[in-house]
Coordinates of C-alpha atoms in Angstrom, one line a residue:
M945 CA -121.5 -59.4 -79.5
N946 CA -119.4 -60.8 -76.7
I947 CA -120.0 -59.7 -73.1
H948 CA -117.5 -60.5 -70.4
V949 CA -116.2 -59.1 -67.1
K950 CA -112.6 -58.1 -66.6
R951 CA -111.0 -56.8 -63.4
V952 CA -108.0 -54.6 -63.4
A953 CA -105.8 -53.2 -60.6
G954 CA -106.9 -50.0 -58.9
Q955 CA -104.9 -46.9 -59.5
W956 CA -104.8 -43.2 -58.7
T957 CA -105.6 -40.7 -61.4
C958 CA -104.9 -37.1 -60.4
V959 CA -105.6 -33.9 -62.4
A960 CA -103.2 -31.0 -62.6
A961 CA -103.8 -28.2 -60.1
A962 CA -105.0 -30.9 -57.7
L963 CA -108.6 -29.7 -57.9
F964 CA -109.7 -33.4 -57.7
C965 CA -108.2 -36.8 -57.6
M966 CA -110.0 -40.0 -58.4
Q967 CA -109.1 -43.5 -57.2
T968 CA -110.4 -46.2 -59.6
A969 CA -110.6 -49.5 -57.9
N970 CA -111.9 -52.9 -58.9
A971 CA -112.8 -51.8 -62.4
Q972 CA -115.0 -54.1 -64.4
Q973 CA -116.1 -54.0 -68.0
I974 CA -119.9 -54.2 -68.1
L975 CA -120.3 -54.0 -71.9
S976 CA -118.0 -55.2 -74.6
S977 CA -119.5 -55.1 -78.1
S978 CA -117.5 -56.3 -81.1
F979 CA -120.6 -56.7 -83.4
D980 CA -119.3 -59.9 -84.9
S981 CA -122.5 -61.9 -84.7
G982 CA -125.8 -62.4 -83.0
A983 CA -127.9 -59.7 -84.7
T984 CA -131.6 -59.8 -84.2
S985 CA -134.1 -58.4 -86.8
I986 CA -135.8 -55.2 -85.7
P987 CA -139.6 -55.8 -85.5
A988 CA -141.6 -54.4 -88.4
G989 CA -143.5 -51.3 -87.3
L990 CA -141.2 -50.5 -84.5
C991 CA -142.3 -46.8 -84.6
A992 CA -145.9 -47.4 -85.5
W993 CA -147.0 -45.8 -82.2
N994 CA -145.8 -42.4 -83.7
A995 CA -147.7 -41.7 -86.9
S996 CA -145.1 -39.2 -88.0
G997 CA -142.0 -41.2 -86.8
P998 CA -139.2 -42.5 -89.0
T999 CA -139.1 -46.0 -90.5
V1000 CA -136.5 -48.1 -88.6
S1001 CA -135.3 -51.4 -90.2
G1002 CA -132.5 -53.9 -90.2
A1003 CA -130.9 -55.8 -87.3
L1004 CA -129.2 -54.9 -84.0
V1005 CA -127.1 -57.1 -81.7
T1006 CA -128.2 -57.9 -78.1
G1007 CA -127.7 -55.0 -75.7
W1008 CA -128.4 -52.2 -78.2
E1009 CA -131.6 -50.4 -79.0
D1010 CA -132.9 -47.7 -81.4
N1011 CA -134.2 -44.7 -79.6
S1012 CA -135.4 -42.7 -82.6
C1013 CA -139.2 -43.4 -82.9
W1014 CA -140.1 -40.3 -80.9
K1015 CA -138.8 -38.0 -83.6
D1016 CA -141.3 -36.4 -85.9
A1017 CA -139.7 -37.4 -89.3
S1018 CA -142.3 -38.9 -91.5
G1019 CA -140.7 -40.5 -94.6
A1020 CA -137.3 -40.6 -93.0
T1021 CA -135.4 -43.9 -92.7
I1022 CA -132.9 -45.5 -90.4
A1023 CA -131.3 -48.9 -91.3
Y1024 CA -129.0 -51.0 -89.0
A1025 CA -126.9 -53.8 -90.3
L1026 CA -123.8 -55.9 -89.5
D1027 CA -121.1 -55.0 -92.1
T1028 CA -118.3 -57.5 -92.7
S1029 CA -116.5 -55.3 -95.2
T1030 CA -116.0 -52.2 -93.0
R1031 CA -114.8 -53.0 -89.5
Y1032 CA -112.3 -51.8 -87.0
T1033 CA -111.6 -55.2 -85.5
G1034 CA -113.2 -58.7 -85.5
A1035 CA -115.6 -60.0 -88.2
A1036 CA -118.0 -57.1 -88.5
S1037 CA -119.1 -53.6 -87.4
L1038 CA -122.5 -52.0 -87.1
S1039 CA -123.6 -49.9 -90.0
I1040 CA -126.1 -47.0 -89.4
K1041 CA -127.6 -45.4 -92.4
S1042 CA -130.1 -42.6 -92.1
T1043 CA -132.0 -40.3 -94.4
N1044 CA -133.8 -37.1 -93.4
V1045 CA -133.4 -37.8 -89.6
T1046 CA -130.5 -38.1 -87.1
P1047 CA -130.7 -41.5 -85.5
Q1048 CA -130.3 -42.3 -81.7
L1049 CA -128.7 -45.6 -80.8
T1050 CA -128.4 -46.6 -77.1
A1051 CA -126.9 -49.4 -75.0
P1052 CA -128.9 -49.3 -71.8
F1053 CA -127.3 -49.9 -68.5
T1054 CA -127.7 -49.1 -64.8
M1055 CA -125.6 -46.3 -63.3
K1056 CA -124.9 -47.0 -59.7
S1057 CA -124.3 -44.4 -57.0
G1058 CA -120.6 -44.0 -56.2
K1059 CA -119.4 -45.4 -59.5
T1060 CA -117.4 -43.9 -62.3
Y1061 CA -118.2 -45.0 -65.9
S1062 CA -115.9 -44.8 -68.9
A1063 CA -117.1 -45.6 -72.3
T1064 CA -115.1 -46.0 -75.5
V1065 CA -116.4 -46.5 -79.0
Y1066 CA -114.7 -46.6 -82.5
L1067 CA -116.5 -44.7 -85.2
R1068 CA -116.1 -43.9 -88.9
A1069 CA -118.3 -42.2 -91.5
S1070 CA -118.7 -42.1 -95.2
K1071 CA -117.9 -38.4 -95.1
S1072 CA -116.9 -35.9 -92.5
Q1073 CA -119.6 -35.4 -89.8
E1074 CA -120.0 -34.8 -86.1
V1075 CA -121.1 -37.5 -83.7
V1076 CA -121.9 -37.0 -80.0
V1077 CA -121.4 -39.8 -77.5
Q1078 CA -123.1 -39.5 -74.2
L1079 CA -123.5 -41.3 -70.9
R1080 CA -126.8 -40.1 -69.8
L1081 CA -130.2 -40.8 -68.1
S1082 CA -132.5 -42.8 -70.3
G1083 CA -135.6 -40.9 -69.1
P1084 CA -136.5 -37.4 -67.9
P1085 CA -134.7 -35.1 -67.4
Y1086 CA -132.2 -36.9 -69.7
T1087 CA -129.2 -35.4 -67.9
A1088 CA -126.0 -36.1 -69.7
Y1089 CA -123.3 -36.8 -67.1
G1090 CA -120.6 -37.4 -69.7
V1091 CA -120.3 -36.1 -73.2
A1092 CA -117.7 -36.3 -76.0
S1093 CA -118.3 -34.7 -79.4
K1094 CA -116.1 -35.7 -82.2
T1095 CA -115.8 -35.0 -85.9
I1096 CA -115.2 -38.3 -87.7
G1097 CA -114.4 -39.2 -91.3
I1098 CA -113.3 -42.2 -93.4
F1099 CA -110.8 -43.5 -90.8
W1100 CA -111.7 -45.2 -87.5
T1101 CA -111.7 -42.8 -84.6
P1102 CA -111.8 -43.7 -81.0
V1103 CA -114.1 -41.6 -78.7
T1104 CA -113.9 -41.9 -75.0
V1105 CA -116.3 -40.4 -72.5
T1106 CA -116.2 -40.4 -68.6
A1107 CA -118.9 -39.7 -66.1
D1108 CA -119.5 -40.0 -62.4
A1109 CA -123.0 -41.5 -61.5
P1110 CA -125.2 -39.2 -59.5
L1111 CA -125.6 -39.7 -55.7
T1112 CA -129.3 -38.8 -55.7
A1113 CA -130.4 -42.4 -56.2
S1114 CA -128.8 -45.9 -55.6
N1115 CA -129.5 -46.9 -59.2
V1116 CA -130.6 -44.9 -62.2
A1117 CA -131.6 -46.1 -65.7
A1118 CA -129.0 -44.8 -68.1
G1119 CA -127.5 -45.5 -71.4
L1120 CA -124.5 -45.1 -73.7
F1121 CA -125.9 -42.9 -76.5
I1122 CA -124.5 -42.6 -80.1
L1123 CA -125.9 -39.4 -81.6
P1124 CA -124.9 -38.4 -85.2
K1125 CA -125.5 -34.7 -85.7
T1126 CA -126.5 -35.1 -89.4
P1127 CA -128.1 -38.0 -91.5
G1128 CA -125.7 -40.2 -93.4
N1129 CA -123.8 -43.4 -93.0
I1130 CA -121.6 -44.1 -89.9
W1131 CA -120.1 -47.3 -88.5
L1132 CA -119.7 -48.4 -84.9
D1133 CA -117.3 -51.0 -83.5
S1134 CA -115.5 -52.1 -80.4
A1135 CA -117.8 -50.4 -77.9
S1136 CA -117.2 -50.9 -74.2
I1137 CA -118.3 -49.5 -70.8
T1138 CA -116.1 -49.8 -67.8
E1139 CA -117.5 -49.4 -64.2
S1140 CA -115.3 -48.7 -61.3
T1141 CA -115.5 -47.7 -57.7
A1142 CA -114.5 -44.0 -57.6
I1143 CA -113.4 -42.3 -54.4
N1144 CA -113.7 -38.7 -55.6
A1145 CA -112.6 -35.6 -53.8
I1146 CA -116.0 -34.0 -54.8
T1147 CA -115.4 -31.4 -52.2
R1148 CA -112.3 -29.3 -52.2
T1149 CA -110.5 -28.6 -49.0
G1150 CA -107.3 -26.7 -48.0
H1151 CA -108.1 -23.6 -49.9
S1152 CA -108.6 -20.1 -48.6
V1153 CA -111.5 -17.9 -49.4
T1154 CA -111.0 -14.2 -50.2
R1155 CA -113.4 -11.4 -50.7
S1156 CA -113.0 -11.5 -54.5
F1157 CA -114.8 -14.9 -54.5
F1158 CA -118.1 -13.0 -54.0
G1159 CA -119.6 -11.1 -56.9
T1160 CA -122.9 -10.0 -58.2
H1161 CA -124.6 -8.1 -61.0
T1162 CA -126.3 -4.7 -61.0
H1163 CA -128.8 -3.7 -63.6
R1164 CA -129.8 -0.1 -62.8
D1165 CA -129.0 0.8 -59.3
L1166 CA -126.3 3.5 -59.5
R1167 CA -125.1 2.9 -56.0
W1168 CA -122.9 0.1 -54.8
P1169 CA -125.0 -2.8 -53.6
D1170 CA -125.8 -2.5 -49.9
L1171 CA -124.0 -5.7 -48.9
G1172 CA -121.4 -4.2 -46.5
N1173 CA -117.9 -5.0 -47.3
A1174 CA -118.8 -8.5 -48.4
L1175 CA -118.8 -7.8 -52.1
G1176 CA -115.4 -8.0 -53.8
A1177 CA -116.3 -8.4 -57.5
D1178 CA -118.8 -7.0 -60.0
R1179 CA -119.8 -8.5 -63.4
M1180 CA -120.9 -5.7 -65.8
W1181 CA -123.2 -8.0 -67.7
D1182 CA -126.8 -6.7 -68.2
G1183 CA -126.0 -3.4 -66.6
E1184 CA -127.9 -0.5 -68.3
G1185 CA -125.7 1.6 -70.6
I1186 CA -122.6 -0.6 -70.4
Q1187 CA -123.2 -3.3 -73.0
M1188 CA -121.7 -3.3 -76.4
R1189 CA -125.1 -2.5 -77.8
D1190 CA -125.3 0.6 -75.6
I1191 CA -121.7 1.8 -76.1
F1192 CA -121.8 1.6 -79.9
P1193 CA -125.2 2.7 -81.2
T1194 CA -123.9 3.2 -84.6
S1195 CA -121.1 1.8 -86.8
D1196 CA -119.2 5.1 -86.2
L1197 CA -117.2 4.0 -83.2
S1198 CA -116.0 7.5 -82.7
K1199 CA -119.5 8.3 -81.5
A1200 CA -119.4 5.7 -78.7
N1201 CA -121.3 6.5 -75.4
W1202 CA -118.9 5.9 -72.5
T1203 CA -120.8 7.8 -69.7
K1204 CA -122.2 4.8 -67.8
F1205 CA -119.2 2.7 -68.6
E1206 CA -116.9 5.2 -66.9
A1207 CA -119.3 5.5 -64.0
R1208 CA -119.3 1.8 -63.4
I1209 CA -115.5 1.6 -63.3
A1210 CA -115.3 4.4 -60.9
R1211 CA -117.9 2.8 -58.6
A1212 CA -116.0 -0.4 -58.4
Q1213 CA -112.7 1.4 -57.8
Q1214 CA -114.2 3.4 -55.0
N1215 CA -115.3 0.1 -53.3
G1216 CA -112.1 -1.8 -53.8
A1217 CA -113.7 -4.4 -56.1
D1218 CA -112.6 -5.8 -59.4
L1219 CA -114.7 -5.9 -62.6
I1220 CA -115.6 -8.4 -65.4
M1221 CA -116.5 -6.9 -68.7
T1222 CA -118.5 -9.3 -70.9
L1223 CA -117.7 -8.5 -74.6
G1224 CA -120.3 -10.5 -76.6
G1225 CA -123.9 -11.5 -76.2
N1226 CA -125.5 -8.1 -76.4
I1227 CA -124.0 -6.5 -79.5
P1228 CA -125.6 -3.7 -81.8
T1229 CA -128.0 -4.8 -84.4
W1230 CA -125.8 -3.1 -87.1
A1231 CA -122.9 -5.4 -86.0
S1232 CA -124.9 -8.6 -86.0
A1233 CA -124.9 -11.5 -88.5
D1234 CA -128.6 -11.8 -87.8
A1235 CA -129.7 -8.2 -88.0
A1236 CA -133.2 -9.2 -89.0
G1237 CA -133.5 -11.3 -85.9
Q1238 CA -134.5 -14.5 -87.7
S1239 CA -132.5 -17.1 -85.8
P1240 CA -134.1 -18.6 -82.6
N1241 CA -132.9 -17.1 -79.3
C1242 CA -130.4 -14.8 -81.0
S1243 CA -132.3 -11.6 -80.3
L1244 CA -132.6 -11.6 -76.6
Y1245 CA -131.9 -7.8 -76.2
G1246 CA -132.9 -6.6 -79.6
P1247 CA -132.7 -7.9 -83.2
G1248 CA -129.5 -10.0 -83.6
S1249 CA -128.1 -8.9 -80.2
S1250 CA -127.0 -12.4 -79.2
A1251 CA -126.0 -13.6 -82.6
P1252 CA -122.4 -13.7 -83.9
P1253 CA -121.0 -10.5 -85.3
V1254 CA -121.3 -9.9 -89.0
S1255 CA -117.5 -10.1 -89.4
R1256 CA -114.3 -10.6 -87.4
T1257 CA -113.3 -7.0 -88.4
V1258 CA -116.3 -5.5 -86.8
W1259 CA -115.7 -7.6 -83.7
K1260 CA -112.1 -6.7 -83.4
D1261 CA -112.8 -3.0 -83.9
M1262 CA -115.4 -3.0 -81.0
V1263 CA -113.2 -5.1 -78.7
S1264 CA -110.2 -2.9 -79.3
A1265 CA -112.1 0.3 -78.6
V1266 CA -113.5 -1.0 -75.3
V1267 CA -110.2 -2.4 -74.1
K1268 CA -108.3 0.7 -75.0
K1269 CA -110.9 2.9 -73.2
A1270 CA -110.7 0.7 -70.0
N1271 CA -106.9 1.3 -70.1
G1272 CA -106.1 -1.5 -67.6
R1273 CA -108.9 -0.4 -65.1
I1274 CA -110.9 -3.6 -65.9
K1275 CA -108.8 -6.6 -65.1
Y1276 CA -111.1 -9.4 -66.3
W1277 CA -112.5 -9.9 -69.7
E1278 CA -115.2 -12.4 -70.6
I1279 CA -115.5 -13.3 -74.3
W1280 CA -119.2 -14.0 -74.7
N1281 CA -122.4 -14.5 -72.5
E1282 CA -124.2 -17.8 -73.0
P1283 CA -123.4 -18.5 -76.6
Y1284 CA -125.0 -21.9 -76.4
V1285 CA -128.4 -20.2 -76.1
C1286 CA -128.3 -18.6 -79.6
A1287 CA -129.2 -21.2 -82.2
M1288 CA -126.6 -19.9 -84.6
F1289 CA -123.7 -20.8 -82.3
N1290 CA -124.9 -24.4 -82.4
V1291 CA -124.9 -24.6 -86.1
R1292 CA -121.9 -26.4 -87.6
R1293 CA -122.9 -26.4 -91.4
P1294 CA -122.8 -24.8 -93.8
T1295 CA -121.2 -22.2 -91.6
D1296 CA -119.4 -23.5 -88.5
Y1297 CA -120.5 -20.9 -86.0
T1298 CA -119.1 -22.9 -83.1
K1299 CA -115.7 -22.6 -84.8
Y1300 CA -116.4 -19.0 -85.5
L1301 CA -116.8 -18.5 -81.7
V1302 CA -113.3 -20.0 -81.3
D1303 CA -112.1 -17.4 -83.9
L1304 CA -113.7 -14.6 -82.0
S1305 CA -112.1 -15.8 -78.8
Y1306 CA -108.7 -15.9 -80.5
D1307 CA -109.2 -12.3 -81.7
A1308 CA -110.3 -10.9 -78.4
Y1309 CA -107.6 -12.8 -76.5
N1310 CA -104.8 -11.3 -78.7
I1311 CA -106.2 -7.8 -78.5
I1312 CA -106.5 -7.9 -74.7
K1313 CA -103.1 -9.4 -74.1
T1314 CA -101.5 -7.0 -76.6
N1315 CA -102.9 -4.1 -74.7
N1316 CA -101.8 -5.4 -71.3
K1317 CA -100.4 -8.9 -70.7
S1318 CA -101.4 -8.8 -67.0
L1319 CA -105.1 -8.8 -68.0
T1320 CA -107.1 -12.0 -67.5
V1321 CA -109.3 -13.5 -70.2
L1322 CA -112.3 -15.6 -69.5
S1323 CA -113.8 -18.1 -71.9
P1324 CA -117.3 -17.7 -73.4
T1325 CA -119.6 -18.8 -70.6
L1326 CA -120.3 -22.6 -70.7
Y1327 CA -123.2 -24.4 -69.0
T1328 CA -123.1 -27.4 -66.7
Y1329 CA -126.2 -28.8 -68.4
K1330 CA -125.0 -28.2 -71.9
L1331 CA -121.9 -30.4 -71.9
D1332 CA -122.2 -31.2 -75.6
F1333 CA -121.5 -27.6 -76.5
V1334 CA -118.7 -27.5 -73.9
D1335 CA -116.9 -30.4 -75.5
E1336 CA -117.5 -29.1 -79.1
F1337 CA -116.1 -25.6 -78.3
L1338 CA -113.1 -27.0 -76.4
G1339 CA -112.5 -29.7 -79.0
L1340 CA -112.1 -26.9 -81.6
G1341 CA -109.4 -25.3 -79.5
G1342 CA -111.5 -22.6 -77.7
G1343 CA -109.9 -23.3 -74.3
R1344 CA -106.5 -22.1 -75.6
Y1345 CA -107.7 -18.5 -75.7
A1346 CA -108.7 -18.2 -72.1
D1347 CA -106.9 -17.9 -68.7
V1348 CA -110.1 -18.9 -66.9
I1349 CA -113.0 -21.3 -67.8
A1350 CA -116.2 -19.3 -67.2
I1351 CA -119.4 -21.3 -66.4
H1352 CA -123.0 -20.6 -65.5
A1353 CA -124.3 -22.9 -62.7
Y1354 CA -127.9 -22.3 -62.0
D1355 CA -129.1 -25.2 -59.8
E1356 CA -132.7 -24.6 -60.9
Y1357 CA -134.1 -26.5 -57.9
I1358 CA -137.7 -26.2 -59.1
N1359 CA -136.9 -27.5 -62.6
Q1360 CA -136.5 -30.9 -64.0
H1361 CA -132.7 -31.0 -64.2
L1362 CA -132.1 -33.0 -61.1
V1363 CA -133.0 -36.6 -60.5
G1364 CA -135.8 -37.1 -58.1
T1365 CA -137.3 -33.6 -58.1
G1366 CA -140.5 -34.8 -59.8
G1367 CA -141.1 -31.2 -60.9
S1368 CA -142.0 -30.0 -57.4
G1369 CA -138.5 -28.9 -56.5
A1370 CA -135.9 -30.3 -54.2
P1371 CA -135.0 -28.8 -50.8
N1372 CA -131.4 -29.8 -51.3
G1373 CA -131.0 -28.2 -54.8
P1374 CA -127.5 -26.7 -54.4
E1375 CA -126.2 -29.8 -52.9
M1376 CA -127.6 -31.8 -55.8
L1377 CA -126.0 -29.6 -58.4
F1378 CA -122.5 -29.3 -56.9
I1379 CA -122.1 -32.6 -55.0
K1380 CA -124.7 -35.2 -55.7
E1381 CA -125.1 -34.6 -59.4
H1382 CA -121.5 -33.9 -59.9
G1383 CA -122.3 -30.8 -62.0
V1384 CA -118.7 -29.4 -61.7
L1385 CA -116.9 -32.8 -61.5
N1386 CA -118.3 -34.1 -64.8
L1387 CA -117.3 -30.8 -66.4
K1388 CA -113.8 -31.3 -65.1
H1389 CA -113.7 -34.7 -66.8
I1390 CA -114.2 -32.9 -70.1
L1391 CA -111.6 -30.2 -69.2
A1392 CA -109.1 -33.0 -68.4
R1393 CA -109.7 -34.7 -71.7
H1394 CA -108.7 -31.4 -73.4
N1395 CA -105.7 -30.8 -71.1
L1396 CA -107.3 -27.8 -69.5
S1397 CA -107.4 -29.0 -65.9
A1398 CA -105.0 -26.4 -64.6
K1399 CA -107.3 -23.5 -65.6
P1400 CA -109.4 -22.0 -62.8
I1401 CA -113.2 -22.3 -63.1
W1402 CA -115.4 -19.3 -62.3
N1403 CA -119.2 -19.3 -61.9
T1404 CA -119.9 -16.0 -63.5
E1405 CA -123.6 -16.2 -63.2
S1406 CA -126.1 -18.1 -61.0
G1407 CA -129.2 -17.4 -59.0
Y1408 CA -132.9 -18.3 -58.6
L1409 CA -135.0 -16.9 -61.4
A1410 CA -138.8 -17.0 -62.1
S1411 CA -138.8 -20.8 -62.9
S1412 CA -137.0 -21.4 -59.6
T1413 CA -139.3 -19.4 -57.3
P1414 CA -142.0 -21.4 -55.4
G1415 CA -145.5 -20.6 -56.7
G1416 CA -144.1 -18.4 -59.4
Q1417 CA -144.0 -15.4 -57.0
P1418 CA -141.0 -13.5 -55.5
D1419 CA -140.0 -15.1 -52.2
D1420 CA -136.6 -13.7 -51.2
A1421 CA -136.9 -15.0 -47.6
K1422 CA -137.5 -18.6 -48.8
G1423 CA -134.6 -18.3 -51.2
A1424 CA -132.2 -17.0 -48.6
P1425 CA -130.7 -20.3 -47.4
Y1426 CA -130.3 -21.5 -51.0
V1427 CA -128.3 -18.3 -51.8
A1428 CA -126.1 -18.9 -48.9
R1429 CA -125.5 -22.6 -49.5
H1430 CA -125.0 -22.0 -53.2
L1431 CA -122.1 -19.7 -52.4
L1432 CA -120.5 -22.2 -49.9
L1433 CA -121.0 -25.2 -52.2
S1434 CA -119.6 -23.4 -55.2
S1435 CA -116.3 -23.0 -53.3
L1436 CA -116.4 -26.6 -52.1
A1437 CA -116.9 -27.9 -55.6
G1438 CA -113.7 -26.3 -56.8
L1439 CA -115.0 -23.0 -58.3
D1440 CA -112.8 -20.0 -57.6
R1441 CA -115.5 -17.3 -58.0
S1442 CA -119.2 -17.0 -57.8
Y1443 CA -121.3 -14.1 -59.2
Y1444 CA -125.0 -14.0 -58.0
Y1445 CA -127.6 -12.8 -60.5
S1446 CA -128.6 -10.3 -59.1
W1447 CA -128.7 -7.4 -56.8
D1448 CA -131.5 -5.4 -58.4
L1449 CA -133.3 -7.8 -60.8
R1450 CA -137.0 -7.2 -60.7
G1451 CA -139.9 -9.6 -60.9
K1452 CA -140.4 -13.2 -59.9
V1453 CA -136.9 -13.9 -58.7
V1454 CA -134.9 -14.3 -55.6
A1455 CA -133.1 -10.9 -55.5
L1456 CA -130.5 -9.5 -53.1
G1457 CA -132.1 -6.1 -53.2
R1458 CA -135.6 -4.7 -53.8
E1459 CA -137.1 -1.2 -54.4
L1460 CA -138.7 0.0 -51.1
D1461 CA -141.1 2.3 -52.9
G1462 CA -142.1 -0.1 -55.7
E1463 CA -140.6 -1.0 -59.0
G1464 CA -139.3 2.1 -60.8
S1465 CA -138.2 4.0 -57.6
N1466 CA -134.6 2.8 -57.9
N1467 CA -134.5 3.0 -54.0
Y1468 CA -133.1 -0.5 -53.2
T1469 CA -132.7 -2.1 -49.9
K1470 CA -131.3 -5.4 -48.8
T1471 CA -133.7 -8.4 -48.8
A1472 CA -133.4 -11.5 -46.6
A1473 CA -131.6 -13.2 -49.5
G1474 CA -129.2 -10.2 -49.5
V1475 CA -128.6 -10.5 -45.8
A1476 CA -127.8 -14.2 -46.3
F1477 CA -125.4 -13.5 -49.1
E1478 CA -123.5 -10.9 -47.0
T1479 CA -123.5 -13.2 -43.9
M1480 CA -122.1 -16.2 -45.7
A1481 CA -119.5 -14.0 -47.4
K1482 CA -118.4 -12.7 -44.1
W1483 CA -118.3 -16.2 -42.6
L1484 CA -116.1 -17.5 -45.3
T1485 CA -113.8 -14.6 -46.1
G1486 CA -110.4 -14.9 -44.5
T1487 CA -110.8 -18.6 -43.7
T1488 CA -109.3 -21.9 -44.9
I1489 CA -111.7 -24.7 -45.5
K1490 CA -110.2 -27.6 -43.6
A1491 CA -112.7 -30.4 -43.8
V1492 CA -116.1 -31.3 -45.2
S1493 CA -118.6 -33.9 -44.1
T1494 CA -121.2 -34.8 -46.7
P1495 CA -123.1 -37.9 -45.5
A1496 CA -124.5 -40.1 -48.2
A1497 CA -127.7 -40.7 -46.3
D1498 CA -130.4 -38.0 -46.2
G1499 CA -131.5 -36.6 -42.9
Q1500 CA -128.0 -36.2 -41.6
P1501 CA -126.1 -32.9 -41.0
W1502 CA -123.6 -31.4 -43.4
V1503 CA -120.6 -29.9 -41.7
V1504 CA -117.8 -27.6 -43.0
T1505 CA -114.8 -27.0 -40.8
L1506 CA -113.2 -23.6 -41.1
L1507 CA -109.9 -22.2 -39.8
R1508 CA -110.1 -18.4 -39.4
A1509 CA -106.8 -16.6 -40.1
T1510 CA -107.3 -13.6 -37.8
T1511 CA -108.1 -15.6 -34.7
G1512 CA -106.6 -18.9 -35.4
T1513 CA -109.9 -20.5 -34.3
T1514 CA -111.8 -23.5 -35.7
E1515 CA -115.4 -22.9 -36.6
L1516 CA -118.1 -25.0 -38.1
I1517 CA -120.9 -24.3 -40.6
V1518 CA -123.7 -26.8 -40.1
W1519 CA -127.1 -27.4 -41.9
N1520 CA -129.6 -30.0 -42.9
P1521 CA -130.1 -30.0 -46.8
A1522 CA -133.5 -31.7 -46.4
G1523 CA -134.7 -28.5 -44.8
N1524 CA -136.5 -30.0 -41.7
D1525 CA -135.5 -29.5 -38.1
M1526 CA -133.0 -32.0 -36.7
V1527 CA -130.8 -32.4 -33.6
Y1528 CA -127.1 -31.7 -33.8
T1529 CA -124.7 -32.2 -30.9
V1530 CA -122.5 -29.2 -30.4
P1531 CA -118.7 -30.2 -30.4
T1532 CA -116.3 -29.4 -27.6
G1533 CA -114.9 -25.9 -27.7
L1534 CA -117.8 -24.2 -29.4
A1535 CA -120.0 -21.8 -27.4
F1536 CA -122.0 -19.6 -29.9
S1537 CA -124.3 -20.1 -32.9
A1538 CA -124.5 -17.4 -35.5
S1539 CA -127.5 -17.3 -37.9
L1540 CA -127.7 -16.1 -41.5
S1541 CA -129.9 -13.2 -40.3
G1542 CA -127.0 -11.9 -38.2
G1543 CA -128.0 -13.0 -34.8
K1544 CA -125.9 -14.9 -32.3
T1545 CA -127.0 -17.1 -29.4
G1546 CA -125.1 -19.2 -26.8
V1547 CA -124.9 -22.9 -27.0
S1548 CA -123.3 -25.6 -24.8
A1549 CA -120.8 -28.1 -26.0
G1550 CA -122.1 -31.6 -25.7
T1551 CA -125.7 -30.5 -25.8
A1552 CA -128.2 -30.7 -28.6
T1553 CA -129.1 -27.8 -30.8
T1554 CA -131.7 -27.6 -33.7
I1555 CA -130.5 -27.2 -37.2
N1556 CA -132.3 -27.1 -40.5
G1557 CA -131.9 -25.8 -44.1
W1558 CA -130.6 -22.4 -42.8
P1559 CA -126.8 -22.8 -42.2
Q1560 CA -125.5 -21.9 -38.8
L1561 CA -121.9 -20.9 -37.8
L1562 CA -120.7 -22.4 -34.5
T1563 CA -117.8 -20.5 -32.9
S1564 CA -115.9 -20.3 -29.6
Y1565 CA -116.4 -16.5 -29.3

């Protein structure tokens, strides 16, 4: 292996639709592996600490490590060796042979805050198989910041992956990971990692925010959510009586139940809002390929409800019936809800269900567009923390059958997804997801690789569920500032819509509405979180976001500058993501501070005011 440093001239790389641009300057190669010589034998008993671990043998060159010992695979083997007969370039490649276990090979390196990393490897295999290449954290929570999934065969295939390092720590232990999906024999050659200083437009400015940006979900409340005129969109997912499972209780589609479906359409029309109908994810058992409910996480709403349909014919018949019934009254159509959760959709052999999802997307897209070309099709929902599935689906052509890329972006501020949370939560959770952890930016890297940068991205579901509620109990007031900042930061990160989950979800969640008379009364009233949602929507609707200040150092204010169309005035939204009180000097020309709860107080320009985790709107009127 030869390691050297090479500097290249900086250049601008811009993505179509101008959602973000990246200036790469002073690029240097921090790893260059040709695998020509210098192999060191792997110590005998490398995995002895795990009694059920695989047997790992052979030799690896400096800078590479096996990371497979943690796997419970007694009797399985992994063998590494330099192979002079099979190589892409130079004298040798690295052969990786495995039986009864999928190996993990890594080249550790340090990811530095404010840097962009691009890794390229050349791979081949003795027979066709899928290999995932990741730039990810070496330790918990193992966040993958960059992912590329590629099916390789007997010819050498280049795989490139790009990722922006998190801003949550100056340096984080990371690695370039090579992850075959199945046992077998693959070869690795000409691996490199390039580090560059990236000046990323991680916040989007210059765009206007409309009422349609703000959406939510309703499960059972028959009334329109009590959020004033702030709500411009409704996603029909999880609504009682309006899922495919409810509409088609039997295989005789002529006996479909359209009562609540029609009521939901009428309710949206009466309130001047548009609808998303999600087609898959809660299908009837009779239509499911897993009617017995045997596959993990594929029966979330009943046996086989989240599994693929038993046939494309059944799928097309149901989709055709729903689209025809809507007759243009539903403008937006989402292919499938969270397919990555169902184990079947992650299976590639013997049946390639990920490819099947592409086929289902193709069928639905053509049915919808044949019915009405003006209708908009959303992709199956993808997840910011499941980038390997994103890349696999898009690599199979799934992005061609969508006008909009749908994602789910839960920031899960109590969970272990974010660097530095330590399991106890992070007060700046939404800032971590959208800005510091580059949750959307790293997704855009994958979209760019598949030539999909021009497509809008909608966050069709996000919120704060049981795992995100402090103490495991409902705390709508504590969740209120997170709800408001999540909406604002979604727009800043380049998302064109955000649908909160949800208005009337019961239990240990941060809900926008709760039942006054106890669960079951269906008498919902707005919570503190609902007030915060409504207020932030009112602040943003009808404005253009002109500038954003996101200081790198903690303990400093975040400031968003707005231009309001109706008054022509400049306004500021200010807050401290750390949550504690801090002093902020009111700029010239501003005289009032509005709170998320709806109150307004006078302030004096040039004097100090107190801000914290609850955003404030500073205005001149």
